[in-house]
PDB file of C-alpha atoms in Angstrom:
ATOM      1  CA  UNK A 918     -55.126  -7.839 -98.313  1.00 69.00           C
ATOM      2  CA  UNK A 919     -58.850  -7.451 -97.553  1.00 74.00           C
ATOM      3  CA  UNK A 920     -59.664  -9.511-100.555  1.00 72.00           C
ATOM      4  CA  UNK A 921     -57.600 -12.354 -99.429  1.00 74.00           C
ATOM      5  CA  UNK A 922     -59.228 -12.288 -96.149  1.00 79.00           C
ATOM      6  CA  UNK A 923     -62.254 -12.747 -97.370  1.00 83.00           C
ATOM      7  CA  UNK A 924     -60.736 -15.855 -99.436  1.00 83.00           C
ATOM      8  CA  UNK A 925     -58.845 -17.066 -97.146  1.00 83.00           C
ATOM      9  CA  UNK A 926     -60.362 -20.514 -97.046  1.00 87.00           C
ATOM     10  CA  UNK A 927     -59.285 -20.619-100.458  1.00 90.00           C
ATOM     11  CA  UNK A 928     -56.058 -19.346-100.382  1.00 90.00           C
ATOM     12  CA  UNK A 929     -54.801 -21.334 -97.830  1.00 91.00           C
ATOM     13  CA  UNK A 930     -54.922 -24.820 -99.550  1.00 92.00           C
ATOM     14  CA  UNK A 931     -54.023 -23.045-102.579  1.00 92.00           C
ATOM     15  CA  UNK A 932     -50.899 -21.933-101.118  1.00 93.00           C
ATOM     16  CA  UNK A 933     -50.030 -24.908 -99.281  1.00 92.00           C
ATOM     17  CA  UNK A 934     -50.922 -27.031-102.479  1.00 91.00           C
ATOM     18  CA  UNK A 935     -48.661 -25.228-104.971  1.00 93.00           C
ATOM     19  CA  UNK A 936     -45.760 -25.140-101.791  1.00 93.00           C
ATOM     20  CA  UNK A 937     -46.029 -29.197-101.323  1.00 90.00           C
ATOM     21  CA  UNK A 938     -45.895 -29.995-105.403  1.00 89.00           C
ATOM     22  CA  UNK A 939     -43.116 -27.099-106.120  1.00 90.00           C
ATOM     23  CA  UNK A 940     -41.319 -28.780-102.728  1.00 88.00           C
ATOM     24  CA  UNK A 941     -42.151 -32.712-104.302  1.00 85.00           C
ATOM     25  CA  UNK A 942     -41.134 -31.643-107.778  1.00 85.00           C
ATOM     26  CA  UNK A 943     -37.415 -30.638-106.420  1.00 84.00           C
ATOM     27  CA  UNK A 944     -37.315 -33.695-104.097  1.00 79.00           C
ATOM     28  CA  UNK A 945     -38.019 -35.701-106.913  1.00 76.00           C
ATOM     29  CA  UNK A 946     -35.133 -33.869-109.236  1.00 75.00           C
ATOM     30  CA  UNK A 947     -32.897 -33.918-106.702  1.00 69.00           C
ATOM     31  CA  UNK A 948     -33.410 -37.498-106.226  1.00 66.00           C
ATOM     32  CA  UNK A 949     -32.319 -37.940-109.356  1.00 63.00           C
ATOM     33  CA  UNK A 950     -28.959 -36.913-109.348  1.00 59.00           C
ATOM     34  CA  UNK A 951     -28.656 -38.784-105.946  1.00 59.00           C
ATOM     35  CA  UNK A 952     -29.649 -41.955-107.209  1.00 61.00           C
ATOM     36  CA  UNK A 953     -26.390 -43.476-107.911  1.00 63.00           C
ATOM     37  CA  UNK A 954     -25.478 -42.572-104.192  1.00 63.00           C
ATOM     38  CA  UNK A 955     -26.358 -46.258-102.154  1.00 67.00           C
ATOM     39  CA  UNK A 956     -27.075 -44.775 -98.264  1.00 65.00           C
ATOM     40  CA  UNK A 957     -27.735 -47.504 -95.781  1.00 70.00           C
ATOM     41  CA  UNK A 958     -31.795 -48.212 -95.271  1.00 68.00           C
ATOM     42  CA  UNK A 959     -30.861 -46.229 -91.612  1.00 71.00           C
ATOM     43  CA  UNK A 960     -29.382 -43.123 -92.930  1.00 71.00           C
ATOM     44  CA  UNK A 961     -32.223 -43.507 -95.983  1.00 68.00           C
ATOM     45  CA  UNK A 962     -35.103 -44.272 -92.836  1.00 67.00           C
ATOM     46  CA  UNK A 963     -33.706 -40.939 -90.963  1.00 71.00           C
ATOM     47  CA  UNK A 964     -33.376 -38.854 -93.876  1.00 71.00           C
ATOM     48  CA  UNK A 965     -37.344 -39.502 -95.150  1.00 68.00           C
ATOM     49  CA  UNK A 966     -38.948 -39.498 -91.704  1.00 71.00           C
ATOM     50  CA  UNK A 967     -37.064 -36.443 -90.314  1.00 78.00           C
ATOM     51  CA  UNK A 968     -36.286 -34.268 -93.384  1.00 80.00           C
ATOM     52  CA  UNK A 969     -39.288 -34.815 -95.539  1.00 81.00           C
ATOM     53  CA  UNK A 970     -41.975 -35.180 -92.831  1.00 84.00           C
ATOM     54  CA  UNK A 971     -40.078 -31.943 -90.807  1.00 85.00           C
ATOM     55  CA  UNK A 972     -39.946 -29.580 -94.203  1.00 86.00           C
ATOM     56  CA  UNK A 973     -43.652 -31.195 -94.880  1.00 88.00           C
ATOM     57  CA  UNK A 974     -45.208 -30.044 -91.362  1.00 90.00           C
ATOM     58  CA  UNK A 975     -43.143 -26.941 -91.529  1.00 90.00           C
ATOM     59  CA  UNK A 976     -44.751 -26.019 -94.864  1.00 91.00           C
ATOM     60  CA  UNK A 977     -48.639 -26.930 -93.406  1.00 92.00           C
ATOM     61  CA  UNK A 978     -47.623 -24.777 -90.311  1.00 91.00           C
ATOM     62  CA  UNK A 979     -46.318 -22.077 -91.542  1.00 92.00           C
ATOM     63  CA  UNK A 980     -49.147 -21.259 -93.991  1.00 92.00           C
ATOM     64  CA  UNK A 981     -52.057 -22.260 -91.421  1.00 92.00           C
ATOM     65  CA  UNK A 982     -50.172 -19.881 -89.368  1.00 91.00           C
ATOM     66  CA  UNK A 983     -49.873 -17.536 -91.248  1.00 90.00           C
ATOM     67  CA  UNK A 984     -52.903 -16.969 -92.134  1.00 90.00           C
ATOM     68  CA  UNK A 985     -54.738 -17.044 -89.225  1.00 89.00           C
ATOM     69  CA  UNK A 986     -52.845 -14.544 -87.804  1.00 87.00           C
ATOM     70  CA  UNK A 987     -52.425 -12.347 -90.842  1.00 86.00           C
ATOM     71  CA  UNK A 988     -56.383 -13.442 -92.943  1.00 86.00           C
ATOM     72  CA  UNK A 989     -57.981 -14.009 -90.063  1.00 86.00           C
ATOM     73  CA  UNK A 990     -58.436 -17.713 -90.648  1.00 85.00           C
ATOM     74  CA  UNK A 991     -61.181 -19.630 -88.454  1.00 87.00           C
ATOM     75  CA  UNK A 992     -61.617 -23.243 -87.953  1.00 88.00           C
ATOM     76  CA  UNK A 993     -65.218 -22.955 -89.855  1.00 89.00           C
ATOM     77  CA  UNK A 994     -62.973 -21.817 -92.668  1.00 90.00           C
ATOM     78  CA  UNK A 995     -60.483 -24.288 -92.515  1.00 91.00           C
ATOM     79  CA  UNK A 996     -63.046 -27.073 -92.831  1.00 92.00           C
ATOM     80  CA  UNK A 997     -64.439 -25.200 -96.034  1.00 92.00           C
ATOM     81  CA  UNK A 998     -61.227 -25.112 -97.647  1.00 92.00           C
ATOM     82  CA  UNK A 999     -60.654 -29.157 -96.919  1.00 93.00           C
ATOM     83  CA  UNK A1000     -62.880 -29.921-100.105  1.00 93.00           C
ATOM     84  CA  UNK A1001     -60.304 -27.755-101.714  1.00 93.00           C
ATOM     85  CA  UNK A1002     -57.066 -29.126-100.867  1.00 91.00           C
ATOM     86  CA  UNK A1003     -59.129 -32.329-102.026  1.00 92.00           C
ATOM     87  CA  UNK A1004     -59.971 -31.261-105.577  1.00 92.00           C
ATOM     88  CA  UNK A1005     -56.698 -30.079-105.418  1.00 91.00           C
ATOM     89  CA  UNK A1006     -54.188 -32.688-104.690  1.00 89.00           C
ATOM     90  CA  UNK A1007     -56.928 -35.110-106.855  1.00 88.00           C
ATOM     91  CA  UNK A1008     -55.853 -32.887-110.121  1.00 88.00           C
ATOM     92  CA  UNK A1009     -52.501 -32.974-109.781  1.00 85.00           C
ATOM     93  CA  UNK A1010     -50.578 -34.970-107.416  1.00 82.00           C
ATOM     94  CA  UNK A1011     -46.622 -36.035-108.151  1.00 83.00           C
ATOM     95  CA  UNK A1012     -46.248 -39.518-106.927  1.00 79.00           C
ATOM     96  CA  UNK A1013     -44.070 -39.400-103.672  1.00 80.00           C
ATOM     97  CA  UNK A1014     -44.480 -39.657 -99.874  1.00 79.00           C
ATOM     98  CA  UNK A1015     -46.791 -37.042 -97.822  1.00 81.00           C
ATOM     99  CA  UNK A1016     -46.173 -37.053 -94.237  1.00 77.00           C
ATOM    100  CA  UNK A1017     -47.062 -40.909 -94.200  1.00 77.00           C
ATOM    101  CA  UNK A1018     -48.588 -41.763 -97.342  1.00 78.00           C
ATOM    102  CA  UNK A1019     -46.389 -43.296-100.238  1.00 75.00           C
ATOM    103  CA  UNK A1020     -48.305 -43.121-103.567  1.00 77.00           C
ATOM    104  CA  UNK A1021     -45.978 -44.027-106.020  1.00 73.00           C
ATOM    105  CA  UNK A1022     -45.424 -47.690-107.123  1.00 71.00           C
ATOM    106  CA  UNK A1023     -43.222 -50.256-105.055  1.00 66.00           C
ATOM    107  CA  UNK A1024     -41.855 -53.947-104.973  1.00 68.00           C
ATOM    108  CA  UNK A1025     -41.591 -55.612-101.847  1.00 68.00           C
ATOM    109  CA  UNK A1026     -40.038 -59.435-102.306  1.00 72.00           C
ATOM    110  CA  UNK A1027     -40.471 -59.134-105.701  1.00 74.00           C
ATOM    111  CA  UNK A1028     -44.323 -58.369-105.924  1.00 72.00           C
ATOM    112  CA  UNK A1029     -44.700 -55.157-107.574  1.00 78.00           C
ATOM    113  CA  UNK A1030     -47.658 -52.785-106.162  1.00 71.00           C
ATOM    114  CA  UNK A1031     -49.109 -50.355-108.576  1.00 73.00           C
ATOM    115  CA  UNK A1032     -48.850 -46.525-107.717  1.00 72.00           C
ATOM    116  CA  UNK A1033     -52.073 -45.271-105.097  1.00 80.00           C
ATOM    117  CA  UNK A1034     -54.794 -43.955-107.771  1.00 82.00           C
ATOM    118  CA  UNK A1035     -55.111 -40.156-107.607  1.00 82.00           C
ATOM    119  CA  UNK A1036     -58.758 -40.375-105.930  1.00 85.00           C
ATOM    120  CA  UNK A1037     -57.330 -42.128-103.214  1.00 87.00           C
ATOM    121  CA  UNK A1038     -54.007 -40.596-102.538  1.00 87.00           C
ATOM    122  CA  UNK A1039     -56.120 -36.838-102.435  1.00 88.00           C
ATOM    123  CA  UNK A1040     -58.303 -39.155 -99.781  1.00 91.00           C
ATOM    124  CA  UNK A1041     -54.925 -39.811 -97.832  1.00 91.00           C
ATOM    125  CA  UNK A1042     -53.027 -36.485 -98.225  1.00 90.00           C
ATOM    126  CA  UNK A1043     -56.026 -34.604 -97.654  1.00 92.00           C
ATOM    127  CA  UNK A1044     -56.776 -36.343 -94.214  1.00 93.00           C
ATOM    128  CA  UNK A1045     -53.454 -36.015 -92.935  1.00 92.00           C
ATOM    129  CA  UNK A1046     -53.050 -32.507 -94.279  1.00 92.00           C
ATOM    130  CA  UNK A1047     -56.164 -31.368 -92.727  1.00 93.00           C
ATOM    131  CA  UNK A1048     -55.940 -33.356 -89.331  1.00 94.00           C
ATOM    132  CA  UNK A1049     -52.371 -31.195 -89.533  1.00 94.00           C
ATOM    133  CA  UNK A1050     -54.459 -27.689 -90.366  1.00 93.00           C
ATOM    134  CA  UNK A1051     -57.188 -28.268 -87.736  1.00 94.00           C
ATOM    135  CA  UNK A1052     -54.577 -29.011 -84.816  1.00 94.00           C
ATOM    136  CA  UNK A1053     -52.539 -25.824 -86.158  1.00 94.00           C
ATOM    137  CA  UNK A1054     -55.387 -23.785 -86.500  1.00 92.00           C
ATOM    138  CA  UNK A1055     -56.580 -24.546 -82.704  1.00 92.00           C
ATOM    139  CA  UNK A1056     -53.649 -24.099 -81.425  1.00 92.00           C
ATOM    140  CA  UNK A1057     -53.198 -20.426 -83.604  1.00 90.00           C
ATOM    141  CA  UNK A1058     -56.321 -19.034 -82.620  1.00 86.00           C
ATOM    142  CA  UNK A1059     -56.039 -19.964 -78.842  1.00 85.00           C
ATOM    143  CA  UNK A1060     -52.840 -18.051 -78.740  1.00 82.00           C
ATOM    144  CA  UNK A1061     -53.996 -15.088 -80.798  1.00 74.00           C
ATOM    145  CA  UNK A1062     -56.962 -15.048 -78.563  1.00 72.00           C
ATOM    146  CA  UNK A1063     -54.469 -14.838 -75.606  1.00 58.00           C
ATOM    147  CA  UNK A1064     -52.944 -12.198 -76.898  1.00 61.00           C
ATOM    148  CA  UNK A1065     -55.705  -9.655 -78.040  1.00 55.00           C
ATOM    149  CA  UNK A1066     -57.004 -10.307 -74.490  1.00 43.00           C
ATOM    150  CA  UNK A1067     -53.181  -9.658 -73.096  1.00 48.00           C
ATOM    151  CA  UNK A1068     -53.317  -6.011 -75.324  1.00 46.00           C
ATOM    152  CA  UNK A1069     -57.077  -5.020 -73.985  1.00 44.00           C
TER     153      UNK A1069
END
């Protein structure tokens, strides 16, 4: 544990790289077997924003949240490990939505749209991801800061 604290601007986007790509990998075979199903563009509309960008959050959360309470995580240290969620989501990237970016291909009246390159989706994800880790991490260290003052 002492090692990770000292790492723990690394093993933070680590973590909540490998999380998102093992959580878009299953989305994406799981689609599969739902893609004869024909939902209505509501149901479809509800199911994306809620589930994926709820289970998405959840997973940047969860980790910033974890370790800030349990690596001691600072917000110095979670702008350090930004670059790394970059390089990280720029090497490997499954095309699919995060939080609000789509980088797969599309059609849209019949004009087909290549898929995002992976320079630019990383841009995207990474941005969003981090705005995400910043807000979390604020919010995180306020409240453990409450609370070591509450135990003095």
């Amino acid at each position: 544990m002492k090692h990770l604290k000292k790492l723990n601007f690394v093993v933070l986007p680590l973590a909540i790289w490998v999380i998102t790509v093992v959580y878009v990998l299953l989305n994406k075979f799981i689609g599969t077997f739902t893609q004869n199903m024909e939902p209505s563009p509501v149901i479809l509309t509800i199911l994306v924003l809620i589930f994926n960008l709820g289970l998405q959050l959840l997973i940047i959360c969860a980790s910033t949240i974890y370790a800030v309470k349990k690596l001691d995580l600072t917000l110095k240290r979670v702008v350090i490990s930004l670059p790394i969620l970059y390089l990280l989501f720029g090497l490997f990237s499954p095309p699919s939505i995060y939080l609000f970016v789509f980088t797969d291909k599309w059609s849209f009246f019949s004009v087909q749209h290549p898929a995002m390159p992976s320079w630019k989706a990383s841009i995207f994800i990474t941005v969003q991801y981090g705005i995400v880790m910043l807000i979390t991490t604020l919010i995180a260290c306020r409240k453990k800061g409450a609370n070591d003052q509450i135990a003095r």
